[in-house]
Amino acid sequence: MKKLTLILFACLCSLQTLSAQDITRDQRMQWWREARFGMFIHWGVYAQLAGVYDGHEINKAGEWIMNRGKIPVAAYQQVAKQFNPVKYNADEWVRMAKDAGMKYIVITAKHHDGFALFNTKASKWNVVNATPYGKDLLQPLVAACKKYNMKLGFYYSQAQDWNNPGGAVNRKVTSEGWLNPDSAKIDAYTKDHDGHWDPAQETATFAQYIDRVAVPQVKELLSNYGDVAVLWWDTPTNMTDDAAQKLNALLKLQPNIITNDRLKRPNFPGDTKTPEQKIPKAGELDGSDWETCMTMNGTWGFKSWDDKWKSNETLIRNLIDIASKGGNYLLNIGPKADGTFPEQSINSLKTIGSWMKVNGEAIYATHATTLPQPAWGRTTQKGDFLYLFVFNWPQDGKLVIPEMKQSIVSAQLLAGGSKLKTEGSTIQLPAKAPDAIASVVKVQIKR
Ligand code: JFZ
């Protein structure tokens, strides 16, 4: 009898943890699903080089300069001696994100160059020990995010590490989708190489790197900075299931944390899919939580000579396109070495912010509609409201909602708020679009 009770008790317990977990996933994901828009920040020693080494403009993304330029470990660590971001103002950064309508920030706590933006006991290769600045860069960001009610997540390159011994090195850049195809400044430094380029990188094994650096650092990140909203793993080069297991186990330090699918494939799917520099087709990723990460120009980490800036029209319409398909937009900023955002990024954030101020309700906490994608733009839905994003203003002023089955109760423009006449599934628009990039019509439907 005692045994039976014990077994029963054990069963009940496991049942309870199961159902508790089920609830937790939706609860855990709720803020993220409603947020729709976040800021990615790629910052580190590479910003100091800004895409130029030894007089050469190094091709490809700025944060890859050590790898693409085959910069020796000692030489790269010398660069840190100049990294002194005295103009870094975390409060200002968070305000810029907030004013743009962003709901979360994900910052590179450690990128592939292994440089920790935080105070770590696991490696001297960090901002406190290796730079004249000498202060933790994450701490002020944590404080500012708390102040402005902004969620904060950490990007952590768990496998690739080009400075800490034993870290993995991608042999070649296999997917070039995120590279700037027009930056044809090819020279001797940009040829593909096989693996490590400096013996200093190979004085420990990968397993030792995981135990000595990655595990303790992730533990620090998840213990010393309050609530961590997201852990954004990247490039599972050489990852073993054993290493992934050890890192994954640390997530219990933050019960509400959300993780992506880049720890190790396929056994560690995480919570979110991460299409990079591209927006999936409608329906393509239905059923999963996904986030498109994208650069504003052609690089993640700051590069002085990259001027492939996306227009505000592209950025705003990307956000709309992504929201209309049920995803999130993680838009990147590559701060300069002095701690300021590039001027172009600041300006775009402001423009997006003004648009969001008027039209944000059509983005946040909405979901994809079942309507076909209209030729004039995109649609989202929230409860009894449909939101119509008009990119191409109809010449005859008649906006037709294709395959609309429900009847319309009322329609109005979010910009200015004027009520619009409707007839069946046709909405009568004023002659001129209130917003040249995207005007939103809010439609109440009868369900
Ligand atoms: C990775 C990094 O290497 C890069 O520096 C940046 O941080 C970016 C956000 O992520 O780059 C990738 C990762 C995955 C793919 C392409 C580039 N991919 O899956 O195609």
Short mmCIF file of C-alpha atoms and ligand atoms in Angstrom, two decimals:
data_model
loop_
_atom_site.label_atom_id
_atom_site.label_comp_id
_atom_site.label_asym_id
_atom_site.label_seq_id
_atom_site.Cartn_x
_atom_site.Cartn_y
_atom_site.Cartn_z
CA MET A 1 0.00 0.00 0.00
CA LYS A 2 2.78 2.34 0.96
CA LYS A 3 4.57 1.44 -2.24
CA LEU A 4 1.44 2.07 -4.28
CA THR A 5 0.91 5.44 -2.69
CA LEU A 6 4.50 6.30 -3.44
CA ILE A 7 4.15 5.30 -7.08
CA LEU A 8 0.90 7.19 -7.36
CA PHE A 9 2.51 10.22 -5.79
CA ALA A 10 5.44 10.01 -8.20
CA CYS A 11 3.06 9.78 -11.16
CA LEU A 12 1.08 12.76 -9.96
CA CYS A 13 4.25 14.76 -9.51
CA SER A 14 5.53 14.05 -13.01
CA LEU A 15 2.10 14.83 -14.43
CA GLN A 16 2.12 18.10 -12.63
CA THR A 17 5.56 19.13 -13.86
CA LEU A 18 4.47 18.22 -17.36
CA SER A 19 1.35 20.32 -17.34
CA ALA A 20 3.14 23.08 -15.47
CA GLN A 21 5.72 23.15 -18.25
CA ASP A 22 3.02 23.26 -20.92
CA ILE A 23 1.45 26.30 -19.37
CA THR A 24 4.85 27.81 -18.88
CA ARG A 25 5.80 27.69 -22.54
CA ASP A 26 2.83 29.81 -23.63
CA GLN A 27 3.21 32.04 -20.60
CA ARG A 28 6.91 32.31 -21.18
CA MET A 29 6.42 33.20 -24.83
CA GLN A 30 3.60 35.67 -24.30
CA TRP A 31 5.57 38.92 -24.05
CA TRP A 32 7.78 37.86 -26.93
CA ARG A 33 4.83 37.03 -29.18
CA GLU A 34 3.27 40.40 -28.44
CA ALA A 35 6.51 42.35 -28.76
CA ARG A 36 7.05 41.90 -32.51
CA PHE A 37 10.00 44.29 -32.63
CA GLY A 38 13.40 44.18 -30.95
CA MET A 39 16.89 45.61 -31.20
CA PHE A 40 19.93 43.47 -31.89
CA ILE A 41 23.26 44.99 -30.86
CA HIS A 42 26.60 43.73 -32.19
CA TRP A 43 29.36 45.42 -30.27
CA GLY A 44 32.90 44.55 -29.35
CA VAL A 45 36.58 45.08 -30.15
CA TYR A 46 35.87 44.70 -33.88
CA ALA A 47 34.11 48.08 -33.74
CA GLN A 48 37.53 49.59 -33.03
CA LEU A 49 38.87 48.24 -36.33
CA ALA A 50 35.64 49.23 -38.09
CA GLY A 51 36.34 46.99 -41.07
CA VAL A 52 39.95 48.06 -41.64
CA TYR A 53 43.10 46.15 -40.63
CA ASP A 54 46.68 46.92 -41.52
CA GLY A 55 45.50 49.44 -44.07
CA HIS A 56 43.21 46.95 -45.80
CA GLU A 57 39.47 47.14 -46.01
CA ILE A 58 38.54 43.63 -44.96
CA ASN A 59 35.59 42.22 -46.82
CA LYS A 60 32.49 40.72 -45.23
CA ALA A 61 30.81 41.46 -41.93
CA GLY A 62 32.72 43.73 -39.53
CA GLU A 63 32.48 41.39 -36.52
CA TRP A 64 34.27 38.69 -38.58
CA ILE A 65 37.35 40.85 -39.21
CA MET A 66 39.68 38.81 -37.00
CA ASN A 67 38.74 35.64 -38.86
CA ARG A 68 38.61 37.08 -42.37
CA GLY A 69 41.81 39.03 -41.84
CA LYS A 70 43.56 36.11 -40.08
CA ILE A 71 44.62 38.52 -37.38
CA PRO A 72 46.91 36.82 -34.86
CA VAL A 73 45.52 36.52 -31.33
CA ALA A 74 48.18 38.79 -29.81
CA ALA A 75 47.64 41.48 -32.46
CA TYR A 76 43.87 41.41 -32.04
CA GLN A 77 44.22 41.68 -28.29
CA GLN A 78 46.36 44.77 -28.80
CA VAL A 79 43.38 46.40 -30.48
CA ALA A 80 41.45 46.08 -27.23
CA LYS A 81 44.00 48.44 -25.66
CA GLN A 82 42.42 51.19 -27.76
CA PHE A 83 38.84 50.21 -27.09
CA ASN A 84 37.59 52.93 -24.78
CA PRO A 85 33.89 53.69 -25.35
CA VAL A 86 33.73 56.81 -23.21
CA LYS A 87 30.58 58.01 -24.98
CA TYR A 88 28.68 54.84 -24.12
CA ASN A 89 25.37 55.84 -22.57
CA ALA A 90 23.17 52.83 -21.93
CA ASP A 91 20.26 55.03 -20.88
CA GLU A 92 20.33 56.72 -24.27
CA TRP A 93 20.56 53.41 -26.12
CA VAL A 94 17.51 52.04 -24.36
CA ARG A 95 15.59 55.26 -24.91
CA MET A 96 16.35 55.07 -28.63
CA ALA A 97 15.07 51.49 -28.74
CA LYS A 98 12.00 52.43 -26.73
CA ASP A 99 11.22 55.47 -28.87
CA ALA A 100 11.51 53.31 -31.99
CA GLY A 101 8.79 51.07 -30.58
CA MET A 102 11.09 48.18 -29.75
CA LYS A 103 10.17 45.94 -26.83
CA TYR A 104 13.40 44.04 -26.29
CA ILE A 105 17.13 44.22 -26.80
CA VAL A 106 19.57 41.40 -27.51
CA ILE A 107 23.25 42.33 -27.17
CA THR A 108 26.38 40.36 -27.98
CA ALA A 109 27.70 39.49 -24.53
CA LYS A 110 30.39 37.54 -26.38
CA HIS A 111 30.72 37.20 -30.14
CA HIS A 112 32.98 34.81 -32.09
CA ASP A 113 36.07 36.87 -31.22
CA GLY A 114 35.55 35.65 -27.66
CA PHE A 115 35.66 39.15 -26.16
CA ALA A 116 33.36 39.38 -23.14
CA LEU A 117 31.53 42.69 -22.74
CA PHE A 118 31.14 41.82 -19.10
CA ASN A 119 33.13 41.14 -15.97
CA THR A 120 34.07 37.48 -16.07
CA LYS A 121 36.30 35.31 -13.95
CA ALA A 122 36.56 32.68 -16.67
CA SER A 123 38.84 34.62 -19.02
CA LYS A 124 41.00 37.72 -18.96
CA TRP A 125 39.78 38.48 -22.47
CA ASN A 126 37.06 40.83 -21.34
CA VAL A 127 36.26 44.52 -21.19
CA VAL A 128 37.32 44.93 -17.57
CA ASN A 129 40.75 43.31 -17.86
CA ALA A 130 41.71 43.97 -21.47
CA THR A 131 40.64 47.54 -22.20
CA PRO A 132 41.41 51.01 -20.83
CA TYR A 133 37.66 51.43 -20.26
CA GLY A 134 37.84 48.77 -17.55
CA LYS A 135 34.14 48.58 -16.70
CA ASP A 136 31.41 46.02 -17.32
CA LEU A 137 29.35 47.13 -20.33
CA LEU A 138 26.30 45.02 -19.60
CA GLN A 139 25.61 46.27 -16.11
CA PRO A 140 24.50 49.80 -17.15
CA LEU A 141 22.37 48.31 -19.90
CA VAL A 142 20.66 46.04 -17.40
CA ALA A 143 19.92 49.08 -15.21
CA ALA A 144 18.59 51.17 -18.10
CA CYS A 145 16.41 48.33 -19.39
CA LYS A 146 14.94 47.94 -15.94
CA LYS A 147 14.23 51.67 -15.79
CA TYR A 148 12.44 51.73 -19.15
CA ASN A 149 10.73 48.36 -18.80
CA MET A 150 12.68 46.94 -21.71
CA LYS A 151 13.40 43.21 -21.91
CA LEU A 152 17.09 42.38 -22.21
CA GLY A 153 18.64 39.28 -23.73
CA PHE A 154 22.19 38.10 -24.32
CA TYR A 155 23.73 36.80 -27.51
CA TYR A 156 26.47 34.31 -26.62
CA SER A 157 28.72 32.59 -29.16
CA GLN A 158 28.92 29.27 -27.38
CA ALA A 159 31.12 27.35 -29.80
CA GLN A 160 33.13 29.71 -31.94
CA ASP A 161 35.75 31.57 -29.99
CA TRP A 162 38.85 32.76 -31.80
CA ASN A 163 40.72 34.04 -28.73
CA ASN A 164 40.03 31.71 -25.83
CA PRO A 165 42.05 28.50 -26.38
CA GLY A 166 40.07 25.53 -27.65
CA GLY A 167 37.22 27.58 -29.07
CA ALA A 168 35.88 26.51 -32.44
CA VAL A 169 36.64 28.28 -35.70
CA ASN A 170 34.36 28.11 -38.65
CA ARG A 171 36.48 26.74 -41.49
CA LYS A 172 34.65 28.70 -44.10
CA VAL A 173 31.71 31.00 -44.22
CA THR A 174 29.23 28.60 -45.71
CA SER A 175 26.12 30.71 -45.90
CA GLU A 176 26.90 33.99 -47.54
CA GLY A 177 23.37 35.31 -47.48
CA TRP A 178 24.18 37.86 -44.83
CA LEU A 179 27.21 39.25 -46.59
CA ASN A 180 27.39 42.39 -48.61
CA PRO A 181 27.67 41.07 -52.15
CA ASP A 182 28.79 44.37 -53.62
CA SER A 183 31.71 45.02 -51.35
CA ALA A 184 34.27 43.64 -53.76
CA LYS A 185 37.32 44.81 -51.85
CA ILE A 186 38.89 41.37 -52.14
CA ASP A 187 42.53 41.14 -51.17
CA ALA A 188 45.00 38.68 -49.70
CA TYR A 189 43.30 38.85 -46.32
CA THR A 190 39.89 37.68 -47.39
CA LYS A 191 40.68 34.24 -48.83
CA ASP A 192 39.02 31.31 -47.13
CA HIS A 193 41.23 29.49 -44.68
CA ASP A 194 40.94 26.14 -42.96
CA GLY A 195 40.22 26.45 -39.28
CA HIS A 196 42.63 27.99 -36.83
CA TRP A 197 45.25 30.45 -38.04
CA ASP A 198 47.21 30.94 -34.82
CA PRO A 199 48.75 28.15 -32.69
CA ALA A 200 47.60 30.09 -29.60
CA GLN A 201 44.05 29.09 -30.49
CA GLU A 202 44.90 25.41 -30.17
CA THR A 203 46.48 25.16 -26.72
CA ALA A 204 43.31 23.60 -25.29
CA THR A 205 40.68 21.18 -26.54
CA PHE A 206 37.14 22.17 -27.41
CA ALA A 207 35.85 20.26 -24.38
CA GLN A 208 38.24 22.23 -22.16
CA TYR A 209 37.06 25.49 -23.71
CA ILE A 210 33.46 24.53 -22.95
CA ASP A 211 34.26 23.71 -19.32
CA ARG A 212 36.65 26.58 -18.66
CA VAL A 213 35.03 29.41 -20.59
CA ALA A 214 31.59 28.81 -22.08
CA VAL A 215 29.91 27.11 -19.14
CA PRO A 216 31.22 29.48 -16.45
CA GLN A 217 30.50 32.56 -18.57
CA VAL A 218 26.94 31.54 -19.37
CA LYS A 219 26.51 30.83 -15.66
CA GLU A 220 27.75 34.34 -14.89
CA LEU A 221 25.43 35.88 -17.46
CA LEU A 222 22.45 34.01 -16.06
CA SER A 223 23.34 34.75 -12.42
CA ASN A 224 24.74 38.28 -12.20
CA TYR A 225 22.42 40.43 -14.34
CA GLY A 226 18.93 39.95 -12.96
CA ASP A 227 16.20 38.75 -15.31
CA VAL A 228 17.58 37.63 -18.64
CA ALA A 229 14.79 37.59 -21.21
CA VAL A 230 16.57 35.77 -24.05
CA LEU A 231 19.65 33.66 -24.57
CA TRP A 232 20.60 33.95 -28.22
CA TRP A 233 23.05 31.15 -29.10
CA ASP A 234 24.97 31.35 -32.35
CA THR A 235 26.81 29.12 -34.83
CA PRO A 236 26.98 25.58 -33.39
CA THR A 237 30.37 24.88 -35.05
CA ASN A 238 31.89 21.69 -33.55
CA MET A 239 29.23 21.52 -30.85
CA THR A 240 28.77 18.15 -29.22
CA ASP A 241 25.60 16.94 -27.54
CA ASP A 242 27.60 16.78 -24.32
CA ALA A 243 28.59 20.46 -24.53
CA ALA A 244 25.09 21.50 -25.54
CA GLN A 245 23.69 19.54 -22.60
CA LYS A 246 25.92 21.38 -20.16
CA LEU A 247 24.99 24.79 -21.53
CA ASN A 248 21.32 23.96 -21.83
CA ALA A 249 21.21 22.83 -18.20
CA LEU A 250 22.21 26.33 -17.08
CA LEU A 251 18.98 27.77 -18.44
CA LYS A 252 17.21 26.61 -15.28
CA LEU A 253 18.86 29.60 -13.60
CA GLN A 254 16.34 31.74 -15.51
CA PRO A 255 13.01 29.89 -15.56
CA ASN A 256 11.38 32.45 -17.87
CA ILE A 257 14.15 32.63 -20.43
CA ILE A 258 13.53 32.22 -24.14
CA THR A 259 16.19 30.61 -26.32
CA ASN A 260 16.73 30.24 -30.04
CA ASP A 261 17.50 27.27 -32.25
CA ARG A 262 21.24 27.80 -32.64
CA LEU A 263 22.66 25.89 -29.65
CA LYS A 264 23.04 22.66 -31.54
CA ARG A 265 20.95 21.16 -34.27
CA PRO A 266 18.75 19.16 -34.27
CA ASN A 267 18.51 18.02 -30.65
CA PHE A 268 18.24 21.47 -29.09
CA PRO A 269 15.48 23.29 -30.98
CA GLY A 270 15.02 26.03 -28.34
CA ASP A 271 11.94 28.22 -28.50
CA THR A 272 12.42 30.31 -31.60
CA LYS A 273 13.49 29.92 -35.20
CA THR A 274 15.95 32.48 -36.53
CA PRO A 275 15.70 33.23 -40.23
CA GLU A 276 18.63 35.50 -40.94
CA GLN A 277 18.60 38.48 -43.28
CA LYS A 278 15.46 37.11 -44.86
CA ILE A 279 11.73 37.16 -44.33
CA PRO A 280 10.00 33.80 -44.75
CA LYS A 281 7.09 33.40 -47.14
CA ALA A 282 3.60 33.66 -45.68
CA GLY A 283 2.77 30.43 -43.87
CA GLU A 284 6.30 29.03 -44.21
CA LEU A 285 7.03 28.99 -40.47
CA ASP A 286 3.45 28.79 -39.21
CA GLY A 287 3.20 26.86 -35.98
CA SER A 288 6.56 28.00 -34.67
CA ASP A 289 7.75 31.16 -33.01
CA TRP A 290 10.18 32.91 -35.30
CA GLU A 291 12.27 36.03 -35.49
CA THR A 292 13.98 37.51 -38.52
CA CYS A 293 17.24 39.19 -37.60
CA MET A 294 18.50 41.78 -40.04
CA THR A 295 21.12 44.44 -40.50
CA MET A 296 20.32 48.07 -41.32
CA ASN A 297 23.26 48.15 -43.74
CA GLY A 298 25.51 45.29 -44.84
CA THR A 299 27.21 44.41 -41.56
CA TRP A 300 26.36 43.46 -37.98
CA GLY A 301 29.45 44.90 -36.33
CA PHE A 302 30.33 48.52 -37.20
CA LYS A 303 32.29 49.12 -40.39
CA SER A 304 33.39 52.59 -41.38
CA TRP A 305 33.10 51.91 -45.09
CA ASP A 306 29.74 50.17 -45.29
CA ASP A 307 27.10 52.54 -46.59
CA LYS A 308 24.52 50.08 -47.88
CA TRP A 309 21.85 51.53 -45.65
CA LYS A 310 18.32 50.27 -46.10
CA SER A 311 15.74 52.97 -46.63
CA ASN A 312 13.18 53.76 -43.95
CA GLU A 313 10.55 52.50 -46.35
CA THR A 314 12.27 49.11 -46.52
CA LEU A 315 12.73 48.91 -42.75
CA ILE A 316 9.14 49.83 -41.92
CA ARG A 317 7.67 47.60 -44.61
CA ASN A 318 9.88 44.73 -43.43
CA LEU A 319 8.49 45.11 -39.93
CA ILE A 320 4.95 45.10 -41.33
CA ASP A 321 5.64 42.15 -43.62
CA ILE A 322 7.06 40.16 -40.70
CA ALA A 323 4.17 41.05 -38.36
CA SER A 324 1.68 40.10 -41.08
CA LYS A 325 3.25 36.63 -41.10
CA GLY A 326 3.27 36.28 -37.32
CA GLY A 327 6.99 36.81 -36.68
CA ASN A 328 9.31 39.19 -34.86
CA TYR A 329 11.81 41.64 -36.33
CA LEU A 330 15.17 41.86 -34.58
CA LEU A 331 16.80 44.86 -36.19
CA ASN A 332 20.53 45.30 -35.71
CA ILE A 333 22.60 48.24 -34.57
CA GLY A 334 26.40 48.13 -34.80
CA PRO A 335 27.60 50.80 -32.35
CA LYS A 336 30.90 52.54 -32.99
CA ALA A 337 33.92 51.98 -30.76
CA ASP A 338 33.23 55.21 -28.87
CA GLY A 339 29.85 53.87 -27.77
CA THR A 340 27.59 55.86 -30.09
CA PHE A 341 25.18 54.55 -32.68
CA PRO A 342 25.87 55.35 -36.35
CA GLU A 343 24.01 58.48 -37.44
CA GLN A 344 22.03 56.61 -40.09
CA SER A 345 20.80 54.11 -37.50
CA ILE A 346 19.72 56.88 -35.15
CA ASN A 347 17.76 58.57 -37.93
CA SER A 348 16.06 55.37 -39.03
CA LEU A 349 15.11 54.51 -35.46
CA LYS A 350 13.46 57.92 -35.16
CA THR A 351 11.48 57.52 -38.37
CA ILE A 352 10.34 54.03 -37.43
CA GLY A 353 9.38 55.40 -34.02
CA SER A 354 7.17 58.13 -35.46
CA TRP A 355 5.44 55.58 -37.62
CA MET A 356 4.99 53.19 -34.69
CA LYS A 357 3.57 55.92 -32.48
CA VAL A 358 0.65 56.26 -34.87
CA ASN A 359 0.38 52.69 -36.11
CA GLY A 360 1.88 50.50 -33.39
CA GLU A 361 -1.45 49.00 -32.35
CA ALA A 362 -1.57 47.32 -35.77
CA ILE A 363 1.75 45.58 -35.01
CA TYR A 364 1.86 44.64 -31.30
CA ALA A 365 0.07 41.50 -30.16
CA THR A 366 -1.44 40.95 -33.58
CA HIS A 367 -1.38 37.76 -35.60
CA ALA A 368 -1.47 36.73 -39.23
CA THR A 369 -4.86 36.84 -40.94
CA THR A 370 -6.26 34.07 -43.11
CA LEU A 371 -6.73 36.53 -45.96
CA PRO A 372 -4.55 36.17 -49.04
CA GLN A 373 -1.74 38.73 -49.24
CA PRO A 374 -3.30 41.71 -51.05
CA ALA A 375 -1.52 43.45 -53.93
CA TRP A 376 -1.83 46.78 -52.10
CA GLY A 377 0.00 45.72 -48.95
CA ARG A 378 -0.37 43.54 -45.85
CA THR A 379 -2.88 42.68 -43.12
CA THR A 380 -2.83 41.73 -39.44
CA GLN A 381 -5.56 40.90 -36.96
CA LYS A 382 -6.28 41.34 -33.27
CA GLY A 383 -9.60 40.21 -31.88
CA ASP A 384 -12.41 41.84 -33.85
CA PHE A 385 -10.08 44.19 -35.66
CA LEU A 386 -8.37 43.82 -38.96
CA TYR A 387 -5.48 46.10 -39.79
CA LEU A 388 -4.83 46.93 -43.42
CA PHE A 389 -1.39 48.26 -44.27
CA VAL A 390 -1.63 50.12 -47.54
CA PHE A 391 1.72 50.33 -49.37
CA ASN A 392 0.21 51.11 -52.76
CA TRP A 393 -2.55 53.67 -52.45
CA PRO A 394 -5.32 52.87 -54.96
CA GLN A 395 -5.73 55.48 -57.69
CA ASP A 396 -9.51 55.25 -57.63
CA GLY A 397 -9.62 55.45 -53.83
CA LYS A 398 -11.25 52.04 -53.52
CA LEU A 399 -9.49 49.58 -51.25
CA VAL A 400 -10.77 46.06 -51.80
CA ILE A 401 -10.15 43.41 -49.16
CA PRO A 402 -9.71 40.19 -51.09
CA GLU A 403 -11.73 37.11 -50.05
CA MET A 404 -13.25 38.91 -47.11
CA LYS A 405 -15.98 36.75 -45.57
CA GLN A 406 -17.03 38.72 -42.49
CA SER A 407 -18.98 41.94 -42.74
CA ILE A 408 -17.45 45.22 -41.79
CA VAL A 409 -18.77 47.17 -38.83
CA SER A 410 -16.61 50.25 -39.25
CA ALA A 411 -13.33 51.43 -40.73
CA GLN A 412 -11.00 54.28 -39.90
CA LEU A 413 -7.50 55.51 -40.62
CA LEU A 414 -5.03 55.21 -37.76
CA ALA A 415 -3.28 58.35 -39.00
CA GLY A 416 -5.68 61.18 -38.23
CA GLY A 417 -8.46 58.81 -37.19
CA SER A 418 -10.99 59.79 -39.86
CA LYS A 419 -13.85 57.35 -40.36
CA LEU A 420 -14.11 55.74 -43.78
CA LYS A 421 -17.17 54.72 -45.78
CA THR A 422 -17.44 51.07 -46.68
CA GLU A 423 -19.47 49.05 -49.14
CA GLY A 424 -19.26 45.28 -48.85
CA SER A 425 -15.57 44.56 -48.63
CA THR A 426 -14.57 47.81 -50.31
CA ILE A 427 -13.32 50.77 -48.31
CA GLN A 428 -13.47 54.29 -49.63
CA LEU A 429 -10.13 56.02 -49.08
CA PRO A 430 -9.29 59.73 -49.24
CA ALA A 431 -7.43 60.91 -52.34
CA LYS A 432 -4.06 61.13 -50.65
CA ALA A 433 -2.27 58.57 -48.48
CA PRO A 434 -1.60 59.99 -45.00
CA ASP A 435 1.69 58.09 -44.90
CA ALA A 436 3.81 57.57 -48.01
CA ILE A 437 5.41 54.41 -46.57
CA ALA A 438 2.38 52.64 -45.13
CA SER A 439 -1.02 53.93 -44.06
CA VAL A 440 -3.07 51.73 -41.78
CA VAL A 441 -6.82 51.23 -41.94
CA LYS A 442 -8.36 49.73 -38.82
CA VAL A 443 -11.43 47.68 -39.61
CA GLN A 444 -13.88 46.33 -37.10
CA ILE A 445 -15.42 43.09 -38.30
CA LYS A 446 -18.49 41.18 -37.27
CA ARG A 447 -17.53 37.67 -36.23
C1 JFZ B 1 25.96 34.59 -37.36
C2 JFZ B 1 27.26 35.27 -37.03
O1 JFZ B 1 28.31 34.55 -37.59
C3 JFZ B 1 27.24 36.69 -37.50
O2 JFZ B 1 28.44 37.34 -37.18
C4 JFZ B 1 26.07 37.42 -36.84
O3 JFZ B 1 26.25 37.45 -35.44
C5 JFZ B 1 24.78 36.71 -37.19
C6 JFZ B 1 23.59 37.31 -36.48
O4 JFZ B 1 24.85 35.33 -36.89
O5 JFZ B 1 25.94 34.40 -38.75
C7 JFZ B 1 25.19 33.46 -39.33
C8 JFZ B 1 24.56 32.48 -38.63
C9 JFZ B 1 23.72 31.60 -39.29
C10 JFZ B 1 23.55 31.71 -40.65
C11 JFZ B 1 24.19 32.69 -41.36
C12 JFZ B 1 25.02 33.55 -40.70
N1 JFZ B 1 22.71 30.85 -41.31
O6 JFZ B 1 22.09 29.97 -40.66
O7 JFZ B 1 22.50 30.98 -42.53
#
